[in-house]
CSV table of C-alpha atoms in Angstrom, one decimal:
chain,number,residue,atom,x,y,z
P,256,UNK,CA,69.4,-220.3,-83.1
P,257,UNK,CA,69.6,-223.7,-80.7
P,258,UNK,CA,71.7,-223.7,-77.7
P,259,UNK,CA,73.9,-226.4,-79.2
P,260,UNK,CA,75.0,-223.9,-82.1
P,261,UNK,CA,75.3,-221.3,-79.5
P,262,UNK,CA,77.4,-222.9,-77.3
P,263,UNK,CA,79.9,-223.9,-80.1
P,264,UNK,CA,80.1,-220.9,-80.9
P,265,UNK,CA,81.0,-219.5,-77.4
P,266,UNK,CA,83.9,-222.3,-77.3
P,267,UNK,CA,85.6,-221.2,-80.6
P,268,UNK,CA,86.0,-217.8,-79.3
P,269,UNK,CA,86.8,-218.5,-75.8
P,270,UNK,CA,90.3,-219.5,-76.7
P,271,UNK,CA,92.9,-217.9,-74.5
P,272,UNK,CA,96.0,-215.9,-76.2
P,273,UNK,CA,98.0,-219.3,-74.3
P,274,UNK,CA,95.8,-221.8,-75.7
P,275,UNK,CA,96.0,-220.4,-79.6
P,276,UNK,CA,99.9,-220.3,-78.8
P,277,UNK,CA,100.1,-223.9,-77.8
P,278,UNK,CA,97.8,-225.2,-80.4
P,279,UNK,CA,100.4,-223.6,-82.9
P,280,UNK,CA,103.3,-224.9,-81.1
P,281,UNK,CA,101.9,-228.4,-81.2
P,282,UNK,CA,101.3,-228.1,-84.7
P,283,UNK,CA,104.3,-227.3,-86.4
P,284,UNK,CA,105.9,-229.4,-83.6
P,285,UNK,CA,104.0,-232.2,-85.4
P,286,UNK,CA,105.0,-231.2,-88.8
P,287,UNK,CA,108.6,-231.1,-88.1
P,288,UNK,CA,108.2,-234.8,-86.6
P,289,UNK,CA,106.4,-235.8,-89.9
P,290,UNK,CA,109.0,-234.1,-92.3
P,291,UNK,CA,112.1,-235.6,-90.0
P,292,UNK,CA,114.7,-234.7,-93.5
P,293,UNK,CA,114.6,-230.9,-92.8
P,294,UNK,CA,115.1,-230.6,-89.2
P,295,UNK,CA,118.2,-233.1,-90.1
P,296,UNK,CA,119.5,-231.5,-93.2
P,297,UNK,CA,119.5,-228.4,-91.4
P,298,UNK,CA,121.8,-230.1,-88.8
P,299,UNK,CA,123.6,-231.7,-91.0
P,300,UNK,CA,125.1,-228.8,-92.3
P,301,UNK,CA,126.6,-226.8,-89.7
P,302,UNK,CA,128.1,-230.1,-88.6
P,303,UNK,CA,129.9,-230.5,-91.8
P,304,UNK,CA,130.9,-226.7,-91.7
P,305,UNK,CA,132.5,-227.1,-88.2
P,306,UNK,CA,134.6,-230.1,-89.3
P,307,UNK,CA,135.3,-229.2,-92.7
P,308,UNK,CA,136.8,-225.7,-91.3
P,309,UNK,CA,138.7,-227.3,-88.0
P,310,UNK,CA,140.2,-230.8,-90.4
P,311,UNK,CA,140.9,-229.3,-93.2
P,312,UNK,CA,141.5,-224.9,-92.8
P,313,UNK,CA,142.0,-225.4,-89.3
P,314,UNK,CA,145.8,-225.0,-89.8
P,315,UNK,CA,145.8,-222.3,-92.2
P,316,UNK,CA,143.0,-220.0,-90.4
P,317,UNK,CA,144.9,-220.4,-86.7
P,318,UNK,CA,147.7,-218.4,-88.0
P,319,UNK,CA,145.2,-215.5,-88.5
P,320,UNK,CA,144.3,-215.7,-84.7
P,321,UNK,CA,145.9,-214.0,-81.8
P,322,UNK,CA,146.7,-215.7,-78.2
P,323,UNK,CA,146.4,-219.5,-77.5
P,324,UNK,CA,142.8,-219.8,-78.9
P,325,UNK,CA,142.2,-222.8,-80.8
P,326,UNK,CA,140.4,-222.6,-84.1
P,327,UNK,CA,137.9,-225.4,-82.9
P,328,UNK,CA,137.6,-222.7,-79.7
P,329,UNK,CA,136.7,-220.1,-82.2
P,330,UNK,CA,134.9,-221.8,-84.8
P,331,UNK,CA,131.9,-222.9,-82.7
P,332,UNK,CA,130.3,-219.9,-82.2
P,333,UNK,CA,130.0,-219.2,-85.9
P,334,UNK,CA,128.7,-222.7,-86.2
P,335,UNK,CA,125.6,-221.8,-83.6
P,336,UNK,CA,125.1,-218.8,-85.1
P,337,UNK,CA,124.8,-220.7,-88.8
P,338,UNK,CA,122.2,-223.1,-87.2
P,339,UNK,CA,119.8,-220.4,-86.1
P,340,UNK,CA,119.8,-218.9,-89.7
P,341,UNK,CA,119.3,-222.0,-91.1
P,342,UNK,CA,116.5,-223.2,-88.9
P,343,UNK,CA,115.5,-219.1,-89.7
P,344,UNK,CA,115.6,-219.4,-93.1
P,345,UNK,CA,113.2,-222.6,-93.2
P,346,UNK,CA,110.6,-221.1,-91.2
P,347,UNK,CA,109.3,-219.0,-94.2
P,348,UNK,CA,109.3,-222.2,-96.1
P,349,UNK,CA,106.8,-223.6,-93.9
P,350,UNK,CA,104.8,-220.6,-93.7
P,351,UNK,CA,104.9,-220.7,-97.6
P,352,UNK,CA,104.1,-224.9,-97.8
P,353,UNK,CA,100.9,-223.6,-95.2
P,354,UNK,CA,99.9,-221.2,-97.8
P,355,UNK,CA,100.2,-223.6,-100.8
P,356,UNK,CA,98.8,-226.6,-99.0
P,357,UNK,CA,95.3,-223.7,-97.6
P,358,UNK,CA,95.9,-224.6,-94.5
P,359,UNK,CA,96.8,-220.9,-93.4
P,360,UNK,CA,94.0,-219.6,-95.5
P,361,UNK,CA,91.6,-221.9,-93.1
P,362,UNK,CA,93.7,-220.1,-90.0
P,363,UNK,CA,93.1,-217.1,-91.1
P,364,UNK,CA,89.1,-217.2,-90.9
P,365,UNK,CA,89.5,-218.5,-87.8
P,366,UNK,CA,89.0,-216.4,-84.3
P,367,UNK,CA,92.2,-217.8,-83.3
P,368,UNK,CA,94.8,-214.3,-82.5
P,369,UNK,CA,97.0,-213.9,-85.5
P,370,UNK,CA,100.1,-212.8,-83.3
P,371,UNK,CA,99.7,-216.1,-81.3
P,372,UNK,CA,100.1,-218.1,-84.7
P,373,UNK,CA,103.3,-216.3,-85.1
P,374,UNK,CA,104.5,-216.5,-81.7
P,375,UNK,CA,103.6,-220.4,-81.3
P,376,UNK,CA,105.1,-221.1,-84.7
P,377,UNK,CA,108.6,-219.1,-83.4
P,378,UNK,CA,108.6,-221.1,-80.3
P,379,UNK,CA,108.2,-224.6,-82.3
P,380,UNK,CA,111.1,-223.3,-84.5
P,381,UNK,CA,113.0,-221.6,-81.0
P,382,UNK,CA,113.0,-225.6,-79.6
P,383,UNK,CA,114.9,-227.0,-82.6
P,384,UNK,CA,117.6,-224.4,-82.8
P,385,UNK,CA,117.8,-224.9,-78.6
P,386,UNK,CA,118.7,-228.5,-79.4
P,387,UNK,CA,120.9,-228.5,-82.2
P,388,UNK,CA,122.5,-225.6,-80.7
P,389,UNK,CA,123.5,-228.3,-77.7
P,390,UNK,CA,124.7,-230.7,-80.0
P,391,UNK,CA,127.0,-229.0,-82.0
P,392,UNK,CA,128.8,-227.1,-78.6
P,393,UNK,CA,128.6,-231.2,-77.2
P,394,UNK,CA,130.7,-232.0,-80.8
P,395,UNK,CA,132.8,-228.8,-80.7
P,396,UNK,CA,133.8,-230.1,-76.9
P,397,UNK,CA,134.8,-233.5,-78.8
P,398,UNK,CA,136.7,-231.7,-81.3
P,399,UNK,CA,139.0,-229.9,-78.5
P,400,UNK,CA,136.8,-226.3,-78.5
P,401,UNK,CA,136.8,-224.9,-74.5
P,402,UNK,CA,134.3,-223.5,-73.2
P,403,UNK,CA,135.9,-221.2,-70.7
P,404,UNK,CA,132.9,-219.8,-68.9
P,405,UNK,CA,131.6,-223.4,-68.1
P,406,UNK,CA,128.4,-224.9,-68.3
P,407,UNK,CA,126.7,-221.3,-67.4
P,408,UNK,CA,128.1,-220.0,-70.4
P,409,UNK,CA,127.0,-222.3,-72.7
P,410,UNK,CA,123.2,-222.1,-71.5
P,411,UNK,CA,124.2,-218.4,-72.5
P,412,UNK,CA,125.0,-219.3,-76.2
P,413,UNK,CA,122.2,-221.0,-76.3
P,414,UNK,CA,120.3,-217.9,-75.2
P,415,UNK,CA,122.5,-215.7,-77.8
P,416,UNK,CA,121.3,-218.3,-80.7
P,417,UNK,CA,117.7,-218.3,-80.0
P,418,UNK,CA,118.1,-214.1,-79.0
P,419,UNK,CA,120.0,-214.0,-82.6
P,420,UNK,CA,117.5,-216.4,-84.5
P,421,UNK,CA,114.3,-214.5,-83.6
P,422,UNK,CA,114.9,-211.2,-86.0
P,423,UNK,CA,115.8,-213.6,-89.2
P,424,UNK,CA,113.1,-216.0,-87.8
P,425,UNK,CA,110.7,-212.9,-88.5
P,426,UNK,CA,112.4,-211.6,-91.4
P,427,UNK,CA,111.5,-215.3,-93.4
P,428,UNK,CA,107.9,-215.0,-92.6
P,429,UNK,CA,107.4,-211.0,-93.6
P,430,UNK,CA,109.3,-212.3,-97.3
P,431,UNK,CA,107.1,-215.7,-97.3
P,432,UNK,CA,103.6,-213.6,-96.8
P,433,UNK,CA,105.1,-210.9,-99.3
P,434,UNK,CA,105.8,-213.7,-102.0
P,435,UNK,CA,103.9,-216.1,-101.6
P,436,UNK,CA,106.4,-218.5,-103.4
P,437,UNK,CA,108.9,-221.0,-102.0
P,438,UNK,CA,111.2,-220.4,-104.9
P,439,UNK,CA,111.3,-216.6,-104.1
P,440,UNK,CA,111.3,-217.4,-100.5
P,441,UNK,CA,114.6,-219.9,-100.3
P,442,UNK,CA,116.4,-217.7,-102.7
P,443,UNK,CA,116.0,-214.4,-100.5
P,444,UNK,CA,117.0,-216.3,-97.0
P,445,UNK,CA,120.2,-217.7,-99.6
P,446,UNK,CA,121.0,-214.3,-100.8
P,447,UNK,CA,121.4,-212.9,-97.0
P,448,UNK,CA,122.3,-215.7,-95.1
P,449,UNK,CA,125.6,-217.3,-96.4
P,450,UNK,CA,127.1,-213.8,-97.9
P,451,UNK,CA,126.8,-212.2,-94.8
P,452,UNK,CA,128.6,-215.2,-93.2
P,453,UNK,CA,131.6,-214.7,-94.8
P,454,UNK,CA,131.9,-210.9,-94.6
P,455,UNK,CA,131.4,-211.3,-90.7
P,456,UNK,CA,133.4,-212.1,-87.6
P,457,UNK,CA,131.8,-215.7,-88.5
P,458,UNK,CA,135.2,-217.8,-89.6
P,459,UNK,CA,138.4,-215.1,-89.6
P,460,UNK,CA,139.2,-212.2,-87.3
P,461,UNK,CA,137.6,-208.9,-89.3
P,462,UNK,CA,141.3,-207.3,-88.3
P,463,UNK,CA,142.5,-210.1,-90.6
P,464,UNK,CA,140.3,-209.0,-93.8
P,465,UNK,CA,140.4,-206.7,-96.6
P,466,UNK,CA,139.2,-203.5,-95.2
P,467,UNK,CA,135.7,-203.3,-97.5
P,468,UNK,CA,135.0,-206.3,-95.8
P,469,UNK,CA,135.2,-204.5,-92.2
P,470,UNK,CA,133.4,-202.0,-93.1
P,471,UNK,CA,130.7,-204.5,-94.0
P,472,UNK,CA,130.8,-206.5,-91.0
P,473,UNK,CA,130.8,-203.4,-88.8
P,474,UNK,CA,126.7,-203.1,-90.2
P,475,UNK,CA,126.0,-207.0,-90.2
P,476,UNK,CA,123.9,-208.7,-88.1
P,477,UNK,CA,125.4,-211.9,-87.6
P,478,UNK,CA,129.2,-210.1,-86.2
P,479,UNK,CA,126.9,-209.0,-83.5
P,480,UNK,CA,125.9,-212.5,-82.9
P,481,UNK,CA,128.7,-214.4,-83.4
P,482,UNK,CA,130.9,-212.2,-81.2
P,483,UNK,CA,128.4,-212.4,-77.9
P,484,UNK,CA,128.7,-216.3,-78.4
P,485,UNK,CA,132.1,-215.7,-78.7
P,486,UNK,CA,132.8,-213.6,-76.3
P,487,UNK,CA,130.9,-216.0,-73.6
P,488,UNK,CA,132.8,-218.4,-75.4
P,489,UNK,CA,136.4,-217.1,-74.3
P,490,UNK,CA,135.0,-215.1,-71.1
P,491,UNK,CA,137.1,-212.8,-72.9
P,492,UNK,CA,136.2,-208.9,-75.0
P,493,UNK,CA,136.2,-210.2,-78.5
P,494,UNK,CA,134.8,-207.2,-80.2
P,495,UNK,CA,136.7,-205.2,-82.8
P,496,UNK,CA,134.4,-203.6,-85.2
P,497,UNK,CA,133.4,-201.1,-82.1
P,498,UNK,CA,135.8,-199.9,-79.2
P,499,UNK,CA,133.8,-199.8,-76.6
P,500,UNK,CA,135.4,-199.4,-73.1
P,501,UNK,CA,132.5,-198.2,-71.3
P,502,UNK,CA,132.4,-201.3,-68.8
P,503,UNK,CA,134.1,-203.9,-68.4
P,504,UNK,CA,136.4,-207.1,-70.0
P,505,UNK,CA,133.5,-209.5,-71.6
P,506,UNK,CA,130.8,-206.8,-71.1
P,507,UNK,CA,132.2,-204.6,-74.0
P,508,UNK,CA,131.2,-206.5,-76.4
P,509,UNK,CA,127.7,-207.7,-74.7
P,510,UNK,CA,126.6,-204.4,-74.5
P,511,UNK,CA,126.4,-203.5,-77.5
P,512,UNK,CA,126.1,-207.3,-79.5
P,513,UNK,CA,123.0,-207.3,-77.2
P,514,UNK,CA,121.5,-204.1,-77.8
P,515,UNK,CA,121.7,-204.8,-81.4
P,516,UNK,CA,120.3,-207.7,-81.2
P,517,UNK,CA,117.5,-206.8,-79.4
P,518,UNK,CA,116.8,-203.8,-81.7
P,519,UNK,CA,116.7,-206.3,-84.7
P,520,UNK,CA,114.5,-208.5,-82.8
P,521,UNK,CA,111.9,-205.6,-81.9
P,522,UNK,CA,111.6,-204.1,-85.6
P,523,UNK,CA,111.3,-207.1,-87.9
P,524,UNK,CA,109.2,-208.9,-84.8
P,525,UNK,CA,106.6,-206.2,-85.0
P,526,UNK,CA,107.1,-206.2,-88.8
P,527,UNK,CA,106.0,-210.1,-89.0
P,528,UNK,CA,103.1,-209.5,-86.6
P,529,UNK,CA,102.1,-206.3,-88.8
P,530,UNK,CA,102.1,-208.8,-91.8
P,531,UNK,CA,100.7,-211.2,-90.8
P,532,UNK,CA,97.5,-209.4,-88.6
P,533,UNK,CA,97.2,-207.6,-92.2
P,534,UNK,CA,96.6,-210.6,-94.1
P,535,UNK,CA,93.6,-212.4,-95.4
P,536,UNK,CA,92.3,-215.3,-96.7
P,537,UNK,CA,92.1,-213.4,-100.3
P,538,UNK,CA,95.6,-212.4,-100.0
P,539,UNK,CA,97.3,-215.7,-99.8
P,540,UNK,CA,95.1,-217.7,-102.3
């Protein structure tokens, strides 16, 4: 064996965990740069949400409210919360276009750490929710939303959108390595993500609902999310589906919005990176 060959191969297992998580970063990165319509089109829709629901409900879903909270006020939340499951839902897609295209077959017989393709991929995906995120709570300023807790508080929605984005964000890559299919893989994220919407804290009060429908959101995942943005939102205890009294005003429903969260983020995390160190080049062909 010549030293040339040998020292080739000492660099392509040299990389760091760091270095395999930036060279995935980069990468998808790059791909959303080249494919410009879907970072947009995911943008475009939460904007046409938040002023479809202020212009046109706005009115008629203010009565439901309680206290001197505008709609646009409480709207935006829901809005940041709907761009990290869209963004969420895409990233199986692009996992799925990988495996259709072999380019994730050629990572996979690579030395390169599985987890740090997930992670790097997440983080590519983490950057464009953190900067719609910004642009819809800049609009939702425009539109006459307050955000009471100031400038701190919305770096902290920011933080509750990328903290809520991360669990779905693995929960599209675990169904796009199970299927294998784009089709499959677009109509699972659909089937979660805008039903659960709607039977959340998302656009009404849950006081305000039919009472199968609080029941519902007291177990969904995106009442948990949308109330902490809320609830940094207002600077204000906005939690209703739990009474929790244990600490204190805003706190009350941070507690517990976080710690579910969290939970979420910790199971189907370690789910994705089980799937994904589990698969080979056989399996996704």
């Amino acid at each position: 064996m010549s030293t040339e060959t040998t020292d080739a191969e000492v660099a392509r297992t040299s990389n760091t965990f760091l270095s395999d998580v930036w060279t995935n970063f980069m990468r998808w990165n790059i791909n959303a740069v080249r494919n410009p319509f879907v970072v947009v089109s995911s943008l475009l829709q939460p904007i046409i949400f938040l002023f479809l629901f202020t212009q046109v409900f706005g009115n008629v879903a203010g009565e439901a409210l309680s206290g001197p909270i505008s709609y646009e006020t409480y709207l935006v939340p829901a809005i940041v919360v709907q761009i990290a499951l869209i963004v969420a839902s895409s990233s199986g897609i692009g996992l799925v276009d990988d495996i259709e295209s072999g380019v994730f077959q050629k990572t996979l017989v690579t030395p390169m750490s599985r987890t740090a393709v997930f992670v790097g991929k997440t983080l590519s995906e983490l950057i464009r929710i953190v900067v719609q995120v910004v642009i819809v709570l800049g609009l939702g300023v425009l539109l006459g939303a307050e955000i009471t807790s100031g400038l701190g508080g919305a770096l902290a929605i920011v933080g509750i959108a990328v903290l809520f984005a991360l669990w779905f964000l693995a929960f599209s890559n675990v169904v796009a390595l199970l299927t294998r299919d784009q089709e499959s893989t677009i109509i699972a994220a659909n089937m979660i993500q805008l039903p659960l919407l709607f039977v959340s804290s998302a656009f009404l009060p849950v006081d305000s609902m039919p009472e199968w429908v609080q029941v519902v959101a007291t177990y969904n995942p995106i009442t948990y999310g949308v109330d902490a943005a809320r609830a940094i939102m207002l600077n204000a205890d906005v939690m209703t589906v739990w009474n929790v009294t244990a600490f204190s005003g805003i706190w009350n429903t941070l507690v517990p919005a976080l710690g579910v969260l969290i939970v979420l983020d910790l199971v189907f995390g370690a789910a994705a990176v089980y799937t994904i160190t589990r698969a080979t080049s056989a399996d996704v062909q």
